[in-house]
Short mmCIF file of C-alpha atoms in Angstrom, two decimals:
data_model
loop_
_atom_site.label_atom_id
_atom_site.label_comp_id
_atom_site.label_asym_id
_atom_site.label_seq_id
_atom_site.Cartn_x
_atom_site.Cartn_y
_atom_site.Cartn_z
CA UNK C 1 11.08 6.52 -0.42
CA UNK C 2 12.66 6.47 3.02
CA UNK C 3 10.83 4.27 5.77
CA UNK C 4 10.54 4.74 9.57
CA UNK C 5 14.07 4.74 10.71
CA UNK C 6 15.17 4.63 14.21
CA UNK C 7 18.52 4.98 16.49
CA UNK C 8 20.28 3.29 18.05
CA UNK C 9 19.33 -0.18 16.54
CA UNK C 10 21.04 -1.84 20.08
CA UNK C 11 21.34 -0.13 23.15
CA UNK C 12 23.21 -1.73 26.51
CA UNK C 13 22.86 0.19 29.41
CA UNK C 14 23.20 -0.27 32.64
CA UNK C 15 20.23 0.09 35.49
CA UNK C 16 19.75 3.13 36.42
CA UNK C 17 21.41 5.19 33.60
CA UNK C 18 19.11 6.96 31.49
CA UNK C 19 18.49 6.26 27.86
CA UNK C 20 17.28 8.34 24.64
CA UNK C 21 15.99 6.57 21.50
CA UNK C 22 15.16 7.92 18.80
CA UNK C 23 12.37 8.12 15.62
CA UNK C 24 12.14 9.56 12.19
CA UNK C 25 8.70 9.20 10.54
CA UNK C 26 8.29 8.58 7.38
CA UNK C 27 8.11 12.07 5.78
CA UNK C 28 4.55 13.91 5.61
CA UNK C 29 2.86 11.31 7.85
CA UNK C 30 1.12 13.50 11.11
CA UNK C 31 0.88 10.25 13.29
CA UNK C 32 3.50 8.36 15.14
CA UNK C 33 3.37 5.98 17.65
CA UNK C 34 5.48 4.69 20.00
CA UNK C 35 5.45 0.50 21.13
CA UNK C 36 7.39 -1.98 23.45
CA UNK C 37 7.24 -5.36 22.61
CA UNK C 38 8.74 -7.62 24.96
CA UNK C 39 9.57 -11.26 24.14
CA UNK C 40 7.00 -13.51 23.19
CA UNK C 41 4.58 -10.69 23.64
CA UNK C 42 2.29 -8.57 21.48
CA UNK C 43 2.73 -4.79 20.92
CA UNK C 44 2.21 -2.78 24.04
CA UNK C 45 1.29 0.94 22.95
CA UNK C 46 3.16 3.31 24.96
CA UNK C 47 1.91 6.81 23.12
CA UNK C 48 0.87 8.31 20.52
CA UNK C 49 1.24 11.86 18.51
CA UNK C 50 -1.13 13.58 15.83
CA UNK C 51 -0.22 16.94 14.92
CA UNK C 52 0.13 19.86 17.37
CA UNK C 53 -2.41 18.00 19.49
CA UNK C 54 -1.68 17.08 22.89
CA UNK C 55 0.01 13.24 22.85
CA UNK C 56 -2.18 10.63 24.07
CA UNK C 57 0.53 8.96 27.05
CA UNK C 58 -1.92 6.58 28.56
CA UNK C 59 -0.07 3.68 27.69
CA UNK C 60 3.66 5.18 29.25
CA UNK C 61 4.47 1.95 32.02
CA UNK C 62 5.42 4.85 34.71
CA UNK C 63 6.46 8.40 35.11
CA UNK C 64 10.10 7.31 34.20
CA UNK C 65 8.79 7.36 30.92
CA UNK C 66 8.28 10.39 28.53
CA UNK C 67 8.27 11.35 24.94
CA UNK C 68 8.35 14.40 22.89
CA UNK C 69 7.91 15.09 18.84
CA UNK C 70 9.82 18.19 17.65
CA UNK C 71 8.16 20.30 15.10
CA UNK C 72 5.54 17.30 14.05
CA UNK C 73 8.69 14.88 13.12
CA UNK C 74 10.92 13.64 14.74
CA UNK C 75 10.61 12.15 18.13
CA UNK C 76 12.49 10.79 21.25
CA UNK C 77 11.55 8.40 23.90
CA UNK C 78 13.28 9.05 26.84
CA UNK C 79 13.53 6.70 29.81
CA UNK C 80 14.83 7.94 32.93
CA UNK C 81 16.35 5.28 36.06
CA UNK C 82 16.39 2.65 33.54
CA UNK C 83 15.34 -0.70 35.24
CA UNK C 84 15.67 -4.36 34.06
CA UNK C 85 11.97 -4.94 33.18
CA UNK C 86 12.66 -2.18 30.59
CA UNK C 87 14.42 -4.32 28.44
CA UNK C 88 12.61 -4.97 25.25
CA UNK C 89 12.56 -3.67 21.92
CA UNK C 90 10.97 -0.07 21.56
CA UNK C 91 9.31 -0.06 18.04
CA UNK C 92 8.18 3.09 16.56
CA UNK C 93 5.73 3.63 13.63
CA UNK C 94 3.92 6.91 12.10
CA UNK C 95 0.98 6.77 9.55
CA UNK C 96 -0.67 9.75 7.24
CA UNK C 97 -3.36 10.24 9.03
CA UNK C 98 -4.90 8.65 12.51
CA UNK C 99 -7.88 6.47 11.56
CA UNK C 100 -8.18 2.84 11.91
CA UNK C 101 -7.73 2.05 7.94
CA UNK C 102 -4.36 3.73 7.16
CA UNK C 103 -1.61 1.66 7.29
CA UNK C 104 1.00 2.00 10.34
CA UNK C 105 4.63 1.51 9.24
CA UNK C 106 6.88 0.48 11.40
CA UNK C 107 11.05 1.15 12.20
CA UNK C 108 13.03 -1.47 12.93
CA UNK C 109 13.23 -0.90 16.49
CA UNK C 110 15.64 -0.60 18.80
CA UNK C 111 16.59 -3.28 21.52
CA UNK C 112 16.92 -2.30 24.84
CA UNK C 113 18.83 -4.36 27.48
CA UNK C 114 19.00 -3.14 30.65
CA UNK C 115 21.56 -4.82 32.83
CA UNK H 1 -10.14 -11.34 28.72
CA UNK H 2 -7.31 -9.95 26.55
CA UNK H 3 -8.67 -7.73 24.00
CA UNK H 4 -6.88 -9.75 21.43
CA UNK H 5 -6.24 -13.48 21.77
CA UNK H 6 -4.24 -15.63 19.52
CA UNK H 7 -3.11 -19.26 19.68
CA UNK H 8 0.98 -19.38 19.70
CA UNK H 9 2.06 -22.04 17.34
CA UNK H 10 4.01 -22.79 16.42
CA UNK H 11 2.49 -24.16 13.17
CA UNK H 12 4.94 -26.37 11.41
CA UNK H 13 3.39 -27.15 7.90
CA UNK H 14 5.35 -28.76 5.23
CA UNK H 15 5.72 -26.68 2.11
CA UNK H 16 2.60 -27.11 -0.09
CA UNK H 17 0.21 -27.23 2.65
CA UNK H 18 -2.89 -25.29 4.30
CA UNK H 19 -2.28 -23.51 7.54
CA UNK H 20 -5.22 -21.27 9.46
CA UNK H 21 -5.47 -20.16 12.55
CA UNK H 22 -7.75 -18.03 14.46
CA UNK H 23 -7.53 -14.64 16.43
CA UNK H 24 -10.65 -13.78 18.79
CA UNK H 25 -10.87 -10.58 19.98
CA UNK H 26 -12.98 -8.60 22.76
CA UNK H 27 -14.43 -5.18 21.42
CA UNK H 28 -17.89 -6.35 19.92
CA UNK H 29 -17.65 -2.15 18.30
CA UNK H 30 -14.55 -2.84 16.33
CA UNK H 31 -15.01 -2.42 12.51
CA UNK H 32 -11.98 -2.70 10.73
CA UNK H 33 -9.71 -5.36 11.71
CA UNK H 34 -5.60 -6.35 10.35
CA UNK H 35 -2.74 -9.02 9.95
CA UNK H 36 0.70 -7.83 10.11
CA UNK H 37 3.35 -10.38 9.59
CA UNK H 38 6.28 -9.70 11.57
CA UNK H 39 9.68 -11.88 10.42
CA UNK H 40 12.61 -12.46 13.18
CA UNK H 41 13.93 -9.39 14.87
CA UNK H 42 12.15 -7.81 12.39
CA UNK H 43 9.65 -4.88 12.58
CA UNK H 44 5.95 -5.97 11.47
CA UNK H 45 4.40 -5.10 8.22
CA UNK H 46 0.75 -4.78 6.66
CA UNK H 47 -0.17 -8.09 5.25
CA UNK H 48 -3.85 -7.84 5.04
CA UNK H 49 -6.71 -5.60 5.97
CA UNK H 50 -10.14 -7.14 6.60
CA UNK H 51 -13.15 -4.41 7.07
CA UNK H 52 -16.13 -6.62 6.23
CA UNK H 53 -16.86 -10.55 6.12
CA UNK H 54 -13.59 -11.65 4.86
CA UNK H 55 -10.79 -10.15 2.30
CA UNK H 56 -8.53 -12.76 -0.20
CA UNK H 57 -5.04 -11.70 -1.26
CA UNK H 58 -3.74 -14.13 -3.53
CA UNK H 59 -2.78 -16.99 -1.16
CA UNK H 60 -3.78 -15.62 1.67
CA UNK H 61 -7.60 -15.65 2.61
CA UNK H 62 -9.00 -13.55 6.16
CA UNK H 63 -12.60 -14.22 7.09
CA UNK H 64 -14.07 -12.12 9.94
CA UNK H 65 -17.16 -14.20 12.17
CA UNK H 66 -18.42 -11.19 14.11
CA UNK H 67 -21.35 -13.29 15.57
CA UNK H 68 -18.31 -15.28 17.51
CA UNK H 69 -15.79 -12.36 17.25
CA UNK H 70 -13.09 -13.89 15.52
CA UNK H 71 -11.10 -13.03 12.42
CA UNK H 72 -9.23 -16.02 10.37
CA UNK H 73 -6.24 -16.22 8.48
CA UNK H 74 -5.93 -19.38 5.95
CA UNK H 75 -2.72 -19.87 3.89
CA UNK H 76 -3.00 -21.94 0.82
CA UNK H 77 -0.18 -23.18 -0.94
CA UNK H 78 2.52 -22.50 2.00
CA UNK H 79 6.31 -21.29 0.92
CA UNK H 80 8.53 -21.51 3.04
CA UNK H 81 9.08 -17.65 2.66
CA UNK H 82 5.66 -17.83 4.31
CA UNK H 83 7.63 -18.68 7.79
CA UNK H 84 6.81 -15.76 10.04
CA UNK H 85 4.88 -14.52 12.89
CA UNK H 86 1.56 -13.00 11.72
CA UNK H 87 0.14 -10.48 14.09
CA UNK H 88 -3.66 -9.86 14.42
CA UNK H 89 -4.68 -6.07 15.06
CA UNK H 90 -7.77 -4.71 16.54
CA UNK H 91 -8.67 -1.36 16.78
CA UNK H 92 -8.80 -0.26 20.40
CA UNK H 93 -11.19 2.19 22.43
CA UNK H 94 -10.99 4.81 20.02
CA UNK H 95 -9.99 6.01 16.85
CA UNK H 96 -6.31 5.53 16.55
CA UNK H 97 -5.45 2.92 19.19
CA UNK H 98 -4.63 -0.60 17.96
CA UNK H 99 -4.65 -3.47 19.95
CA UNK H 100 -2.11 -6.00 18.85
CA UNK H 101 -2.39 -9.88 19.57
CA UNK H 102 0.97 -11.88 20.66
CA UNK H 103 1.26 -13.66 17.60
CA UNK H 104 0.92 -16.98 15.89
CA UNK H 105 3.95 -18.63 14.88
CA UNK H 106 4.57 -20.32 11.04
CA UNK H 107 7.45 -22.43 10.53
CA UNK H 108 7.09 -23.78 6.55
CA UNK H 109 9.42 -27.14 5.98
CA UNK H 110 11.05 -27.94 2.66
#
């Protein structure tokens, strides 16, 4: 079946334009996640959906930051005033449920460079 | 102290050979423990899940020391489709979080 997908794959912009990405979960899975992962660094969570609960955005980097999951799928990532330490690449994953032993699957990202 | 600590590599190992390396980690609560593997400019994947003192997947071994809080990852028998950066993954603060390391580089030689 289909896997995590994600647009746009690249994505040049230029400081202080805004930017959307996008995610599409795989298909029945409640959880998704959203991740930054800058080079030569580990995952950085950014936040987190279940359900119709409220998103967990503890990990967002500032209020330029925000996220949103349409009818439990699909979900954007929207960051506003883009600025050059946002460059990295924005991975997004989902699981079937939220516990510790299901497997996360992850998009392929997409790369962010802000110039 | 990072939640989760790994050594960077790179490991270069010829093909053939036995490469480990260790991941240490903070939360003394965690249970459940991973390694993704995570290919250039590629997203990471589920390569092995370790829950209590170790878990062997073929080639791949992971043994968990919770005494010292570290988890292992031993490959025997390298490929050089083995050449990757694997990823070790500890649950966070609560029950979805995950708390990724940096990564350990593998480079296999022919």
């Amino acid at each position: 079946g289909a896997g995590v997908s994600q647009s746009p794959s690249n994505k040049v912009t230029e400081k202080g334009k805004d930017v959307e990405l996008r995610c599409d979960p795989i298909s029945g899975h409640t959880a998704l996640y959203w991740y930054r992962q800058s080079l030569g660094q580990g995952l950085e969570f950014l936040i987190y959906f279940q359900g119709n609960s409220a998103p967990d955005k503890s990990g967002l980097p500032s209020d330029r930051f925000s996220a949103e999951r349409t009818g439990g799928s699909v979900s954007t990532l929207t960051i506003q005033r883009t600025q050059q330490e946002d460059s990295a690449v924005y991975l997004c994953a989902s699981s079937l449920v939220s516990v510790h032993g299901e497997t996360q699957y992850f998009g392929p990202g997409t790369r962010l460079l802000v110039l | 102290r990072k939640e989760v600590e790994q050594d960077p590599g790179p490991f270069n190992v010829p093909e053939g050979a036995t490469v480990a390396f260790n991941c240490t980690y903070s939360n003394s609560a965690s249970q459940s423990f991973f390694w993704y593997r995570q290919d250039c400019r590629k997203e990471p994947k589920l390569l092995m899940s370790v829950y209590s003192s170790g878990n062997e997947d073929g080639r791949f071994t992971a043994q968990l020391n919770r005494a010292s809080q570290y988890i292992s990852l031993l490959i025997r028998d390298s490929k050089l489709s083995d050449s990757a950066t694997y990823l070790c993954v500890v649950p966070g603060g609560n029950d979805y979080k995950l708390s990724f390391g940096a990564g350990t580089t593998v480079t296999v030689r022919a």
